[in-house]
């Protein structure tokens, strides 16, 4: 099979648009934030990890700013959105990417990890989506949101109760918001990525060891085993997901709302 390199970032689709991204210090949030910059947007990088934010934006230029945002705190969300609007003058788009994936079998699943997953993956998306919608409705300017769900929101993974439930919940949040906010010119879509290993802290050695145990294989076999599950036998890169986000936030997707763009190299529906 011919090797295919990671795609180049889409350019020119978001000139001057202001987009706030949560979870932008690492992994897919970071990959998307960088893709948005390449597409011409002004990007507000947010995360709880201030050190990480400072590092990843050090050479990003005047089109980028960063501000601490804990998605579980109403106060933190309000302050970060206000800081973004104060610096860039407006807000056109939101990408919710901050998420966690504590993996345990059901009979061992700790209540605190379940509750934390709900707070970050669901309440966090709710608080940020509500803040963006409040701004857009008040200004009467419309807007676009992208919620990063997962293929696990479509097809549950073993030993991952909270992740499965929250990622499925995000899909339904988006559909409800799309219906509720369409009349205000606000579009809400999801991306359901397959497994993306590059740069992700979710795919840390402990998580890989847990996945290996759940699958009955060695840790070094985990990543190849996931890639082999895709119809294209392809390692999905952050740019693949970033390009989907750029498209969904752009006017090219002006007639798309309430949708799920699945970027999984052919895993969930191509078997
Ligand atoms: N990597 C994958 O394989 C994959 C696949 C499908 C979907 N996703 C989704 O992509 C998103 C990011 O995953 P990732 O793999 O890049 O993870 P990651 O751990 O590399 O990045 C997540 C970021 O979220 C931040 N964060 C955690 N709690 C927060 C909070 N309370 N407030 C604000 N920020 C907080 C972390 O500091 C981190 O920078 C998640 O929503 C995940 O469900 C990932």
PDB file of C-alpha atoms and ligand atoms in Angstrom:
ATOM      1  CA  UNK A   1       0.000   0.000   0.000  1.00  0.00           C
ATOM      2  CA  UNK A   2       1.394   3.459  -0.860  1.00  0.00           C
ATOM      3  CA  UNK A   3       2.462   5.504   2.177  1.00  0.00           C
ATOM      4  CA  UNK A   4       0.563   8.759   2.565  1.00  0.00           C
ATOM      5  CA  UNK A   5       2.152  11.628   4.454  1.00  0.00           C
ATOM      6  CA  UNK A   6       0.136  13.706   6.922  1.00  0.00           C
ATOM      7  CA  UNK A   7      -1.839  16.370   5.033  1.00  0.00           C
ATOM      8  CA  UNK A   8      -0.698  19.972   4.828  1.00  0.00           C
ATOM      9  CA  UNK A   9      -2.801  22.355   6.937  1.00  0.00           C
ATOM     10  CA  UNK A  10      -5.743  23.919   5.091  1.00  0.00           C
ATOM     11  CA  UNK A  11      -5.005  27.576   4.467  1.00  0.00           C
ATOM     12  CA  UNK A  12      -7.024  30.706   3.812  1.00  0.00           C
ATOM     13  CA  UNK A  13     -10.402  29.466   5.056  1.00  0.00           C
ATOM     14  CA  UNK A  14     -10.645  31.527   8.267  1.00  0.00           C
ATOM     15  CA  UNK A  15      -9.110  34.945   7.547  1.00  0.00           C
ATOM     16  CA  UNK A  16      -9.324  37.137  10.657  1.00  0.00           C
ATOM     17  CA  UNK A  17     -11.839  34.866  12.410  1.00  0.00           C
ATOM     18  CA  UNK A  18     -11.433  34.688  16.196  1.00  0.00           C
ATOM     19  CA  UNK A  19     -11.604  31.182  17.666  1.00  0.00           C
ATOM     20  CA  UNK A  20     -11.227  30.043  21.282  1.00  0.00           C
ATOM     21  CA  UNK A  21      -9.912  26.490  21.776  1.00  0.00           C
ATOM     22  CA  UNK A  22     -10.065  24.554  25.065  1.00  0.00           C
ATOM     23  CA  UNK A  23      -7.443  21.931  25.915  1.00  0.00           C
ATOM     24  CA  UNK A  24      -5.031  23.736  23.584  1.00  0.00           C
ATOM     25  CA  UNK A  25      -1.828  22.991  25.523  1.00  0.00           C
ATOM     26  CA  UNK A  26      -1.638  19.411  24.250  1.00  0.00           C
ATOM     27  CA  UNK A  27      -2.723  16.823  21.751  1.00  0.00           C
ATOM     28  CA  UNK A  28      -5.703  17.457  19.521  1.00  0.00           C
ATOM     29  CA  UNK A  29      -6.616  20.832  21.038  1.00  0.00           C
ATOM     30  CA  UNK A  30      -3.075  22.021  20.274  1.00  0.00           C
ATOM     31  CA  UNK A  31      -3.107  20.491  16.795  1.00  0.00           C
ATOM     32  CA  UNK A  32      -6.420  22.181  16.031  1.00  0.00           C
ATOM     33  CA  UNK A  33      -5.297  25.542  17.436  1.00  0.00           C
ATOM     34  CA  UNK A  34      -2.212  25.414  15.191  1.00  0.00           C
ATOM     35  CA  UNK A  35      -4.362  24.423  12.213  1.00  0.00           C
ATOM     36  CA  UNK A  36      -6.655  27.386  12.851  1.00  0.00           C
ATOM     37  CA  UNK A  37      -3.667  29.748  12.861  1.00  0.00           C
ATOM     38  CA  UNK A  38      -2.526  28.265   9.544  1.00  0.00           C
ATOM     39  CA  UNK A  39      -6.030  28.910   8.173  1.00  0.00           C
ATOM     40  CA  UNK A  40      -5.693  32.615   9.031  1.00  0.00           C
ATOM     41  CA  UNK A  41      -7.643  32.720  12.307  1.00  0.00           C
ATOM     42  CA  UNK A  42      -6.768  34.569  15.485  1.00  0.00           C
ATOM     43  CA  UNK A  43      -6.640  31.898  18.144  1.00  0.00           C
ATOM     44  CA  UNK A  44      -7.153  32.068  21.899  1.00  0.00           C
ATOM     45  CA  UNK A  45      -5.339  29.015  23.300  1.00  0.00           C
ATOM     46  CA  UNK A  46      -6.877  27.954  26.647  1.00  0.00           C
ATOM     47  CA  UNK A  47      -6.126  25.141  29.094  1.00  0.00           C
ATOM     48  CA  UNK A  48      -5.591  24.518  32.823  1.00  0.00           C
ATOM     49  CA  UNK A  49      -1.911  23.928  32.018  1.00  0.00           C
ATOM     50  CA  UNK A  50      -0.483  27.469  32.032  1.00  0.00           C
ATOM     51  CA  UNK A  51       3.119  26.317  31.616  1.00  0.00           C
ATOM     52  CA  UNK A  52       2.127  24.256  28.588  1.00  0.00           C
ATOM     53  CA  UNK A  53       0.177  27.183  27.089  1.00  0.00           C
ATOM     54  CA  UNK A  54       3.142  29.537  27.478  1.00  0.00           C
ATOM     55  CA  UNK A  55       5.416  26.990  25.801  1.00  0.00           C
ATOM     56  CA  UNK A  56       3.198  26.129  22.837  1.00  0.00           C
ATOM     57  CA  UNK A  57       2.398  29.769  22.013  1.00  0.00           C
ATOM     58  CA  UNK A  58       5.932  31.128  22.485  1.00  0.00           C
ATOM     59  CA  UNK A  59       6.580  31.425  18.749  1.00  0.00           C
ATOM     60  CA  UNK A  60       2.991  31.672  17.549  1.00  0.00           C
ATOM     61  CA  UNK A  61       3.013  35.451  16.896  1.00  0.00           C
ATOM     62  CA  UNK A  62       0.387  38.161  17.365  1.00  0.00           C
ATOM     63  CA  UNK A  63      -2.425  36.045  15.909  1.00  0.00           C
ATOM     64  CA  UNK A  64      -2.254  33.894  19.064  1.00  0.00           C
ATOM     65  CA  UNK A  65      -2.982  34.613  22.725  1.00  0.00           C
ATOM     66  CA  UNK A  66      -3.294  32.299  25.698  1.00  0.00           C
ATOM     67  CA  UNK A  67      -5.344  32.413  28.855  1.00  0.00           C
ATOM     68  CA  UNK A  68      -5.906  29.900  31.643  1.00  0.00           C
ATOM     69  CA  UNK A  69      -9.362  28.328  31.462  1.00  0.00           C
ATOM     70  CA  UNK A  70     -10.632  25.511  33.681  1.00  0.00           C
ATOM     71  CA  UNK A  71     -13.651  24.174  31.802  1.00  0.00           C
ATOM     72  CA  UNK A  72     -15.267  22.958  35.039  1.00  0.00           C
ATOM     73  CA  UNK A  73     -15.483  26.479  36.536  1.00  0.00           C
ATOM     74  CA  UNK A  74     -18.148  28.980  35.479  1.00  0.00           C
ATOM     75  CA  UNK A  75     -16.022  31.832  36.714  1.00  0.00           C
ATOM     76  CA  UNK A  76     -12.910  30.673  34.861  1.00  0.00           C
ATOM     77  CA  UNK A  77     -14.879  30.171  31.625  1.00  0.00           C
ATOM     78  CA  UNK A  78     -16.445  33.659  31.834  1.00  0.00           C
ATOM     79  CA  UNK A  79     -13.089  35.338  32.541  1.00  0.00           C
ATOM     80  CA  UNK A  80     -11.266  33.531  29.723  1.00  0.00           C
ATOM     81  CA  UNK A  81     -13.938  34.350  27.113  1.00  0.00           C
ATOM     82  CA  UNK A  82     -13.901  37.995  28.279  1.00  0.00           C
ATOM     83  CA  UNK A  83     -10.101  38.087  27.943  1.00  0.00           C
ATOM     84  CA  UNK A  84     -10.332  36.707  24.398  1.00  0.00           C
ATOM     85  CA  UNK A  85     -12.914  39.298  23.340  1.00  0.00           C
ATOM     86  CA  UNK A  86     -10.958  42.084  25.061  1.00  0.00           C
ATOM     87  CA  UNK A  87      -7.801  41.232  23.110  1.00  0.00           C
ATOM     88  CA  UNK A  88      -9.204  40.227  19.714  1.00  0.00           C
ATOM     89  CA  UNK A  89     -12.396  42.343  19.703  1.00  0.00           C
ATOM     90  CA  UNK A  90     -14.908  39.564  19.040  1.00  0.00           C
ATOM     91  CA  UNK A  91     -15.464  35.795  18.974  1.00  0.00           C
ATOM     92  CA  UNK A  92     -16.450  33.816  15.875  1.00  0.00           C
ATOM     93  CA  UNK A  93     -15.748  30.218  16.787  1.00  0.00           C
ATOM     94  CA  UNK A  94     -15.311  27.776  19.671  1.00  0.00           C
ATOM     95  CA  UNK A  95     -13.566  24.414  19.723  1.00  0.00           C
ATOM     96  CA  UNK A  96     -14.143  22.247  22.814  1.00  0.00           C
ATOM     97  CA  UNK A  97     -11.260  19.778  23.087  1.00  0.00           C
ATOM     98  CA  UNK A  98     -10.346  19.623  26.811  1.00  0.00           C
ATOM     99  CA  UNK A  99     -11.100  16.059  27.821  1.00  0.00           C
ATOM    100  CA  UNK A 100      -9.907  13.120  29.894  1.00  0.00           C
ATOM    101  CA  UNK A 101     -10.239   9.350  29.528  1.00  0.00           C
ATOM    102  CA  UNK A 102      -9.705   7.437  32.779  1.00  0.00           C
ATOM    103  CA  UNK A 103      -9.965   3.752  31.820  1.00  0.00           C
ATOM    104  CA  UNK A 104     -11.175   1.091  34.272  1.00  0.00           C
ATOM    105  CA  UNK A 105     -13.355  -1.965  33.983  1.00  0.00           C
ATOM    106  CA  UNK A 106     -16.876  -1.313  35.239  1.00  0.00           C
ATOM    107  CA  UNK A 107     -16.520  -3.343  38.437  1.00  0.00           C
ATOM    108  CA  UNK A 108     -13.361  -1.386  39.392  1.00  0.00           C
ATOM    109  CA  UNK A 109     -14.485   2.053  38.187  1.00  0.00           C
ATOM    110  CA  UNK A 110     -13.860   4.661  40.942  1.00  0.00           C
ATOM    111  CA  UNK A 111     -16.741   7.099  41.509  1.00  0.00           C
ATOM    112  CA  UNK A 112     -14.373  10.087  41.674  1.00  0.00           C
ATOM    113  CA  UNK A 113     -12.956   9.316  38.200  1.00  0.00           C
ATOM    114  CA  UNK A 114     -16.481   8.882  36.810  1.00  0.00           C
ATOM    115  CA  UNK A 115     -17.567  12.224  38.289  1.00  0.00           C
ATOM    116  CA  UNK A 116     -14.431  14.037  37.119  1.00  0.00           C
ATOM    117  CA  UNK A 117     -14.978  12.734  33.574  1.00  0.00           C
ATOM    118  CA  UNK A 118     -18.529  14.068  33.586  1.00  0.00           C
ATOM    119  CA  UNK A 119     -17.348  17.428  34.920  1.00  0.00           C
ATOM    120  CA  UNK A 120     -14.610  17.895  32.304  1.00  0.00           C
ATOM    121  CA  UNK A 121     -16.070  16.141  29.246  1.00  0.00           C
ATOM    122  CA  UNK A 122     -19.732  17.126  29.638  1.00  0.00           C
ATOM    123  CA  UNK A 123     -20.081  20.035  32.082  1.00  0.00           C
ATOM    124  CA  UNK A 124     -16.981  21.579  30.505  1.00  0.00           C
ATOM    125  CA  UNK A 125     -18.484  21.453  27.012  1.00  0.00           C
ATOM    126  CA  UNK A 126     -21.789  22.759  28.408  1.00  0.00           C
ATOM    127  CA  UNK A 127     -20.217  25.761  30.176  1.00  0.00           C
ATOM    128  CA  UNK A 128     -18.080  26.755  27.170  1.00  0.00           C
ATOM    129  CA  UNK A 129     -20.903  26.202  24.681  1.00  0.00           C
ATOM    130  CA  UNK A 130     -23.256  28.259  26.858  1.00  0.00           C
ATOM    131  CA  UNK A 131     -20.743  31.105  27.165  1.00  0.00           C
ATOM    132  CA  UNK A 132     -20.158  31.241  23.416  1.00  0.00           C
ATOM    133  CA  UNK A 133     -23.889  31.065  22.642  1.00  0.00           C
ATOM    134  CA  UNK A 134     -24.662  33.821  25.156  1.00  0.00           C
ATOM    135  CA  UNK A 135     -22.105  36.077  23.463  1.00  0.00           C
ATOM    136  CA  UNK A 136     -23.323  35.342  19.931  1.00  0.00           C
ATOM    137  CA  UNK A 137     -27.015  35.751  20.799  1.00  0.00           C
ATOM    138  CA  UNK A 138     -26.340  39.014  22.644  1.00  0.00           C
ATOM    139  CA  UNK A 139     -24.251  40.406  19.774  1.00  0.00           C
ATOM    140  CA  UNK A 140     -26.622  39.015  17.126  1.00  0.00           C
ATOM    141  CA  UNK A 141     -23.656  37.899  15.025  1.00  0.00           C
ATOM    142  CA  UNK A 142     -23.995  34.095  14.738  1.00  0.00           C
ATOM    143  CA  UNK A 143     -21.081  31.769  15.275  1.00  0.00           C
ATOM    144  CA  UNK A 144     -19.799  28.228  14.916  1.00  0.00           C
ATOM    145  CA  UNK A 145     -18.852  25.578  17.469  1.00  0.00           C
ATOM    146  CA  UNK A 146     -16.987  22.334  17.027  1.00  0.00           C
ATOM    147  CA  UNK A 147     -17.210  19.774  19.816  1.00  0.00           C
ATOM    148  CA  UNK A 148     -14.478  17.153  19.789  1.00  0.00           C
ATOM    149  CA  UNK A 149     -16.215  13.872  20.487  1.00  0.00           C
ATOM    150  CA  UNK A 150     -14.656  10.518  19.573  1.00  0.00           C
ATOM    151  CA  UNK A 151     -15.345   7.321  17.697  1.00  0.00           C
ATOM    152  CA  UNK A 152     -16.007   6.001  21.242  1.00  0.00           C
ATOM    153  CA  UNK A 153     -19.088   8.223  21.211  1.00  0.00           C
ATOM    154  CA  UNK A 154     -20.392   6.139  18.304  1.00  0.00           C
ATOM    155  CA  UNK A 155     -19.021   2.717  19.173  1.00  0.00           C
ATOM    156  CA  UNK A 156     -18.113   2.155  22.844  1.00  0.00           C
ATOM    157  CA  UNK A 157     -14.678   0.894  23.868  1.00  0.00           C
ATOM    158  CA  UNK A 158     -14.304  -1.832  26.484  1.00  0.00           C
ATOM    159  CA  UNK A 159     -13.247  -0.706  29.960  1.00  0.00           C
ATOM    160  CA  UNK A 160     -14.026   2.955  29.292  1.00  0.00           C
ATOM    161  CA  UNK A 161     -17.484   3.658  30.771  1.00  0.00           C
ATOM    162  CA  UNK A 162     -17.133   7.369  31.481  1.00  0.00           C
ATOM    163  CA  UNK A 163     -15.388   8.140  28.208  1.00  0.00           C
ATOM    164  CA  UNK A 164     -18.020   6.262  26.185  1.00  0.00           C
ATOM    165  CA  UNK A 165     -20.905   7.956  28.000  1.00  0.00           C
ATOM    166  CA  UNK A 166     -19.489  11.469  27.861  1.00  0.00           C
ATOM    167  CA  UNK A 167     -18.366  11.268  24.235  1.00  0.00           C
ATOM    168  CA  UNK A 168     -21.843  10.029  23.210  1.00  0.00           C
ATOM    169  CA  UNK A 169     -23.368  12.791  25.332  1.00  0.00           C
ATOM    170  CA  UNK A 170     -21.360  15.433  23.463  1.00  0.00           C
ATOM    171  CA  UNK A 171     -22.874  14.298  20.147  1.00  0.00           C
ATOM    172  CA  UNK A 172     -26.341  14.810  21.521  1.00  0.00           C
ATOM    173  CA  UNK A 173     -25.467  18.137  23.112  1.00  0.00           C
ATOM    174  CA  UNK A 174     -24.386  19.328  19.664  1.00  0.00           C
ATOM    175  CA  UNK A 175     -27.565  18.105  17.967  1.00  0.00           C
ATOM    176  CA  UNK A 176     -29.797  19.792  20.552  1.00  0.00           C
ATOM    177  CA  UNK A 177     -27.843  23.035  20.394  1.00  0.00           C
ATOM    178  CA  UNK A 178     -27.878  22.958  16.572  1.00  0.00           C
ATOM    179  CA  UNK A 179     -31.680  22.766  16.623  1.00  0.00           C
ATOM    180  CA  UNK A 180     -32.013  25.374  19.370  1.00  0.00           C
ATOM    181  CA  UNK A 181     -29.536  27.906  17.973  1.00  0.00           C
ATOM    182  CA  UNK A 182     -29.918  27.534  14.195  1.00  0.00           C
ATOM    183  CA  UNK A 183     -32.389  30.398  14.037  1.00  0.00           C
ATOM    184  CA  UNK A 184     -29.715  32.656  15.540  1.00  0.00           C
ATOM    185  CA  UNK A 185     -27.204  31.741  12.844  1.00  0.00           C
ATOM    186  CA  UNK A 186     -25.181  29.533  15.194  1.00  0.00           C
ATOM    187  CA  UNK A 187     -23.866  26.223  13.808  1.00  0.00           C
ATOM    188  CA  UNK A 188     -22.831  23.352  16.081  1.00  0.00           C
ATOM    189  CA  UNK A 189     -20.994  20.299  14.754  1.00  0.00           C
ATOM    190  CA  UNK A 190     -18.894  17.456  16.124  1.00  0.00           C
ATOM    191  CA  UNK A 191     -15.768  15.690  15.015  1.00  0.00           C
ATOM    192  CA  UNK A 192     -15.433  12.023  15.955  1.00  0.00           C
ATOM    193  CA  UNK A 193     -11.728  11.239  15.601  1.00  0.00           C
ATOM    194  CA  UNK A 194     -10.373   7.738  15.613  1.00  0.00           C
ATOM    195  CA  UNK A 195      -7.282   7.105  17.715  1.00  0.00           C
ATOM    196  CA  UNK A 196      -4.694   9.871  17.375  1.00  0.00           C
ATOM    197  CA  UNK A 197      -1.463   9.030  19.163  1.00  0.00           C
ATOM    198  CA  UNK A 198       0.878  11.858  18.173  1.00  0.00           C
ATOM    199  CA  UNK A 199       1.176  14.490  20.912  1.00  0.00           C
ATOM    200  CA  UNK A 200      -1.675  13.091  23.028  1.00  0.00           C
ATOM    201  CA  UNK A 201      -1.312  12.881  26.805  1.00  0.00           C
ATOM    202  CA  UNK A 202      -4.349  10.585  26.926  1.00  0.00           C
ATOM    203  CA  UNK A 203      -2.145   8.015  25.171  1.00  0.00           C
ATOM    204  CA  UNK A 204       0.383   8.022  28.026  1.00  0.00           C
ATOM    205  CA  UNK A 205       2.312   4.882  29.069  1.00  0.00           C
ATOM    206  CA  UNK A 206      -0.135   4.073  31.894  1.00  0.00           C
ATOM    207  CA  UNK A 207      -3.137   4.327  29.563  1.00  0.00           C
ATOM    208  CA  UNK A 208      -1.385   2.216  26.935  1.00  0.00           C
ATOM    209  CA  UNK A 209      -0.604  -0.405  29.614  1.00  0.00           C
ATOM    210  CA  UNK A 210      -4.287  -0.439  30.642  1.00  0.00           C
ATOM    211  CA  UNK A 211      -5.371  -0.832  27.001  1.00  0.00           C
ATOM    212  CA  UNK A 212      -2.830  -3.651  26.596  1.00  0.00           C
ATOM    213  CA  UNK A 213      -4.325  -5.415  29.630  1.00  0.00           C
ATOM    214  CA  UNK A 214      -7.882  -4.946  28.321  1.00  0.00           C
ATOM    215  CA  UNK A 215      -6.850  -6.355  24.916  1.00  0.00           C
ATOM    216  CA  UNK A 216      -4.603  -9.125  26.300  1.00  0.00           C
ATOM    217  CA  UNK A 217      -1.559  -7.889  24.309  1.00  0.00           C
ATOM    218  CA  UNK A 218       1.839  -6.290  25.062  1.00  0.00           C
ATOM    219  CA  UNK A 219       2.031  -2.472  25.476  1.00  0.00           C
ATOM    220  CA  UNK A 220       4.218  -2.093  22.353  1.00  0.00           C
ATOM    221  CA  UNK A 221       1.547  -3.883  20.335  1.00  0.00           C
ATOM    222  CA  UNK A 222      -1.217  -1.448  21.339  1.00  0.00           C
ATOM    223  CA  UNK A 223      -0.667   1.370  18.802  1.00  0.00           C
ATOM    224  CA  UNK A 224      -0.077  -0.964  15.817  1.00  0.00           C
ATOM    225  CA  UNK A 225      -3.168  -2.957  16.840  1.00  0.00           C
ATOM    226  CA  UNK A 226      -5.328   0.178  16.752  1.00  0.00           C
ATOM    227  CA  UNK A 227      -3.915   1.295  13.394  1.00  0.00           C
ATOM    228  CA  UNK A 228      -4.586  -2.194  12.000  1.00  0.00           C
ATOM    229  CA  UNK A 229      -8.264  -1.809  12.944  1.00  0.00           C
ATOM    230  CA  UNK A 230      -8.708   0.982  10.378  1.00  0.00           C
ATOM    231  CA  UNK A 231      -9.793   0.135   6.849  1.00  0.00           C
ATOM    232  CA  UNK A 232      -7.051   2.419   5.498  1.00  0.00           C
ATOM    233  CA  UNK A 233      -4.428   0.999   7.908  1.00  0.00           C
ATOM    234  CA  UNK A 234      -3.422   4.600   8.506  1.00  0.00           C
ATOM    235  CA  UNK A 235      -2.024   6.497  11.505  1.00  0.00           C
ATOM    236  CA  UNK A 236      -4.355   9.493  11.966  1.00  0.00           C
ATOM    237  CA  UNK A 237      -2.438  12.724  12.638  1.00  0.00           C
ATOM    238  CA  UNK A 238      -3.505  15.900  14.487  1.00  0.00           C
ATOM    239  CA  UNK A 239      -3.519  17.761  11.132  1.00  0.00           C
ATOM    240  CA  UNK A 240      -6.196  15.371   9.842  1.00  0.00           C
ATOM    241  CA  UNK A 241      -8.431  16.467  12.716  1.00  0.00           C
ATOM    242  CA  UNK A 242      -7.386  20.138  12.514  1.00  0.00           C
ATOM    243  CA  UNK A 243      -8.363  20.289   8.837  1.00  0.00           C
ATOM    244  CA  UNK A 244     -11.818  18.906   9.683  1.00  0.00           C
ATOM    245  CA  UNK A 245     -12.210  21.608  12.360  1.00  0.00           C
ATOM    246  CA  UNK A 246     -11.079  24.370   9.988  1.00  0.00           C
ATOM    247  CA  UNK A 247     -13.631  23.241   7.409  1.00  0.00           C
ATOM    248  CA  UNK A 248     -16.493  23.011   9.936  1.00  0.00           C
ATOM    249  CA  UNK A 249     -15.753  26.476  11.339  1.00  0.00           C
ATOM    250  CA  UNK A 250     -15.470  28.053   7.896  1.00  0.00           C
ATOM    251  CA  UNK A 251     -18.220  29.400   5.656  1.00  0.00           C
ATOM    252  CA  UNK A 252     -17.547  26.416   3.380  1.00  0.00           C
ATOM    253  CA  UNK A 253     -19.644  24.486   5.916  1.00  0.00           C
ATOM    254  CA  UNK A 254     -22.361  27.141   6.150  1.00  0.00           C
ATOM    255  CA  UNK A 255     -25.143  24.606   5.538  1.00  0.00           C
ATOM    256  CA  UNK A 256     -23.804  22.032   8.001  1.00  0.00           C
ATOM    257  CA  UNK A 257     -25.106  21.917  11.558  1.00  0.00           C
ATOM    258  CA  UNK A 258     -25.879  19.098  13.995  1.00  0.00           C
ATOM    259  CA  UNK A 259     -23.461  16.848  12.079  1.00  0.00           C
ATOM    260  CA  UNK A 260     -20.721  14.448  13.085  1.00  0.00           C
ATOM    261  CA  UNK A 261     -17.642  14.385  10.872  1.00  0.00           C
ATOM    262  CA  UNK A 262     -15.955  11.030  11.480  1.00  0.00           C
ATOM    263  CA  UNK A 263     -12.206  11.126  10.877  1.00  0.00           C
ATOM    264  CA  UNK A 264     -11.199   7.584  11.812  1.00  0.00           C
ATOM    265  CA  UNK A 265      -9.399   6.212   8.722  1.00  0.00           C
ATOM    266  CA  UNK A 266     -12.355   3.851   8.324  1.00  0.00           C
ATOM    267  CA  UNK A 267     -12.950   2.194  11.655  1.00  0.00           C
ATOM    268  CA  UNK A 268     -16.505   2.566  12.886  1.00  0.00           C
ATOM    269  CA  UNK A 269     -18.535   2.390   9.666  1.00  0.00           C
ATOM    270  CA  UNK A 270     -16.117   0.855   7.176  1.00  0.00           C
ATOM    271  CA  UNK A 271     -15.815  -2.752   8.279  1.00  0.00           C
TER     272      UNK A 271
HETATM  273  N1  LIG B   1      -6.104  11.329  21.117  1.00  0.00           N
HETATM  274  C1  LIG B   1      -7.102  10.565  20.682  1.00  0.00           C
HETATM  275  O1  LIG B   1      -6.910   9.414  20.270  1.00  0.00           O
HETATM  276  C2  LIG B   1      -8.512  11.104  20.647  1.00  0.00           C
HETATM  277  C3  LIG B   1      -9.458  10.445  19.857  1.00  0.00           C
HETATM  278  C4  LIG B   1     -10.769  10.922  19.820  1.00  0.00           C
HETATM  279  C5  LIG B   1     -11.101  12.052  20.549  1.00  0.00           C
HETATM  280  N2  LIG B   1     -10.169  12.677  21.302  1.00  0.00           N
HETATM  281  C6  LIG B   1     -10.597  13.858  22.075  1.00  0.00           C
HETATM  282  O2  LIG B   1      -9.684  14.914  21.892  1.00  0.00           O
HETATM  283  C7  LIG B   1      -9.634  15.704  23.072  1.00  0.00           C
HETATM  284  C8  LIG B   1      -8.187  15.883  23.476  1.00  0.00           C
HETATM  285  O3  LIG B   1      -7.600  14.615  23.676  1.00  0.00           O
HETATM  286  P1  LIG B   1      -6.023  14.423  23.610  1.00  0.00           P
HETATM  287  O4  LIG B   1      -5.762  13.017  23.295  1.00  0.00           O
HETATM  288  O5  LIG B   1      -5.435  15.471  22.776  1.00  0.00           O
HETATM  289  O6  LIG B   1      -5.658  14.657  25.158  1.00  0.00           O
HETATM  290  P2  LIG B   1      -4.501  15.459  25.908  1.00  0.00           P
HETATM  291  O7  LIG B   1      -4.497  14.912  27.297  1.00  0.00           O
HETATM  292  O8  LIG B   1      -3.220  15.418  25.135  1.00  0.00           O
HETATM  293  O9  LIG B   1      -5.046  16.955  25.938  1.00  0.00           O
HETATM  294  C9  LIG B   1      -6.117  17.328  26.749  1.00  0.00           C
HETATM  295  C10 LIG B   1      -5.868  18.710  27.309  1.00  0.00           C
HETATM  296  O10 LIG B   1      -7.006  19.057  28.120  1.00  0.00           O
HETATM  297  C11 LIG B   1      -6.524  19.781  29.234  1.00  0.00           C
HETATM  298  N3  LIG B   1      -7.470  19.739  30.346  1.00  0.00           N
HETATM  299  C12 LIG B   1      -7.720  18.716  31.198  1.00  0.00           C
HETATM  300  N4  LIG B   1      -8.614  19.109  32.127  1.00  0.00           N
HETATM  301  C13 LIG B   1      -8.963  20.385  31.841  1.00  0.00           C
HETATM  302  C14 LIG B   1      -9.839  21.332  32.424  1.00  0.00           C
HETATM  303  N5  LIG B   1     -10.554  21.040  33.532  1.00  0.00           N
HETATM  304  N6  LIG B   1      -9.962  22.545  31.848  1.00  0.00           N
HETATM  305  C15 LIG B   1      -9.237  22.859  30.744  1.00  0.00           C
HETATM  306  N7  LIG B   1      -8.351  22.023  30.164  1.00  0.00           N
HETATM  307  C16 LIG B   1      -8.224  20.799  30.715  1.00  0.00           C
HETATM  308  C17 LIG B   1      -5.201  19.101  29.578  1.00  0.00           C
HETATM  309  O11 LIG B   1      -4.381  19.949  30.386  1.00  0.00           O
HETATM  310  C18 LIG B   1      -4.625  18.815  28.207  1.00  0.00           C
HETATM  311  O12 LIG B   1      -3.781  19.866  27.772  1.00  0.00           O
HETATM  312  C19 LIG B   1     -10.503  14.995  24.116  1.00  0.00           C
HETATM  313  O13 LIG B   1     -11.776  15.612  24.162  1.00  0.00           O
HETATM  314  C20 LIG B   1     -10.622  13.589  23.554  1.00  0.00           C
HETATM  315  O14 LIG B   1     -11.809  12.959  23.934  1.00  0.00           O
HETATM  316  C21 LIG B   1      -8.882  12.228  21.391  1.00  0.00           C
END
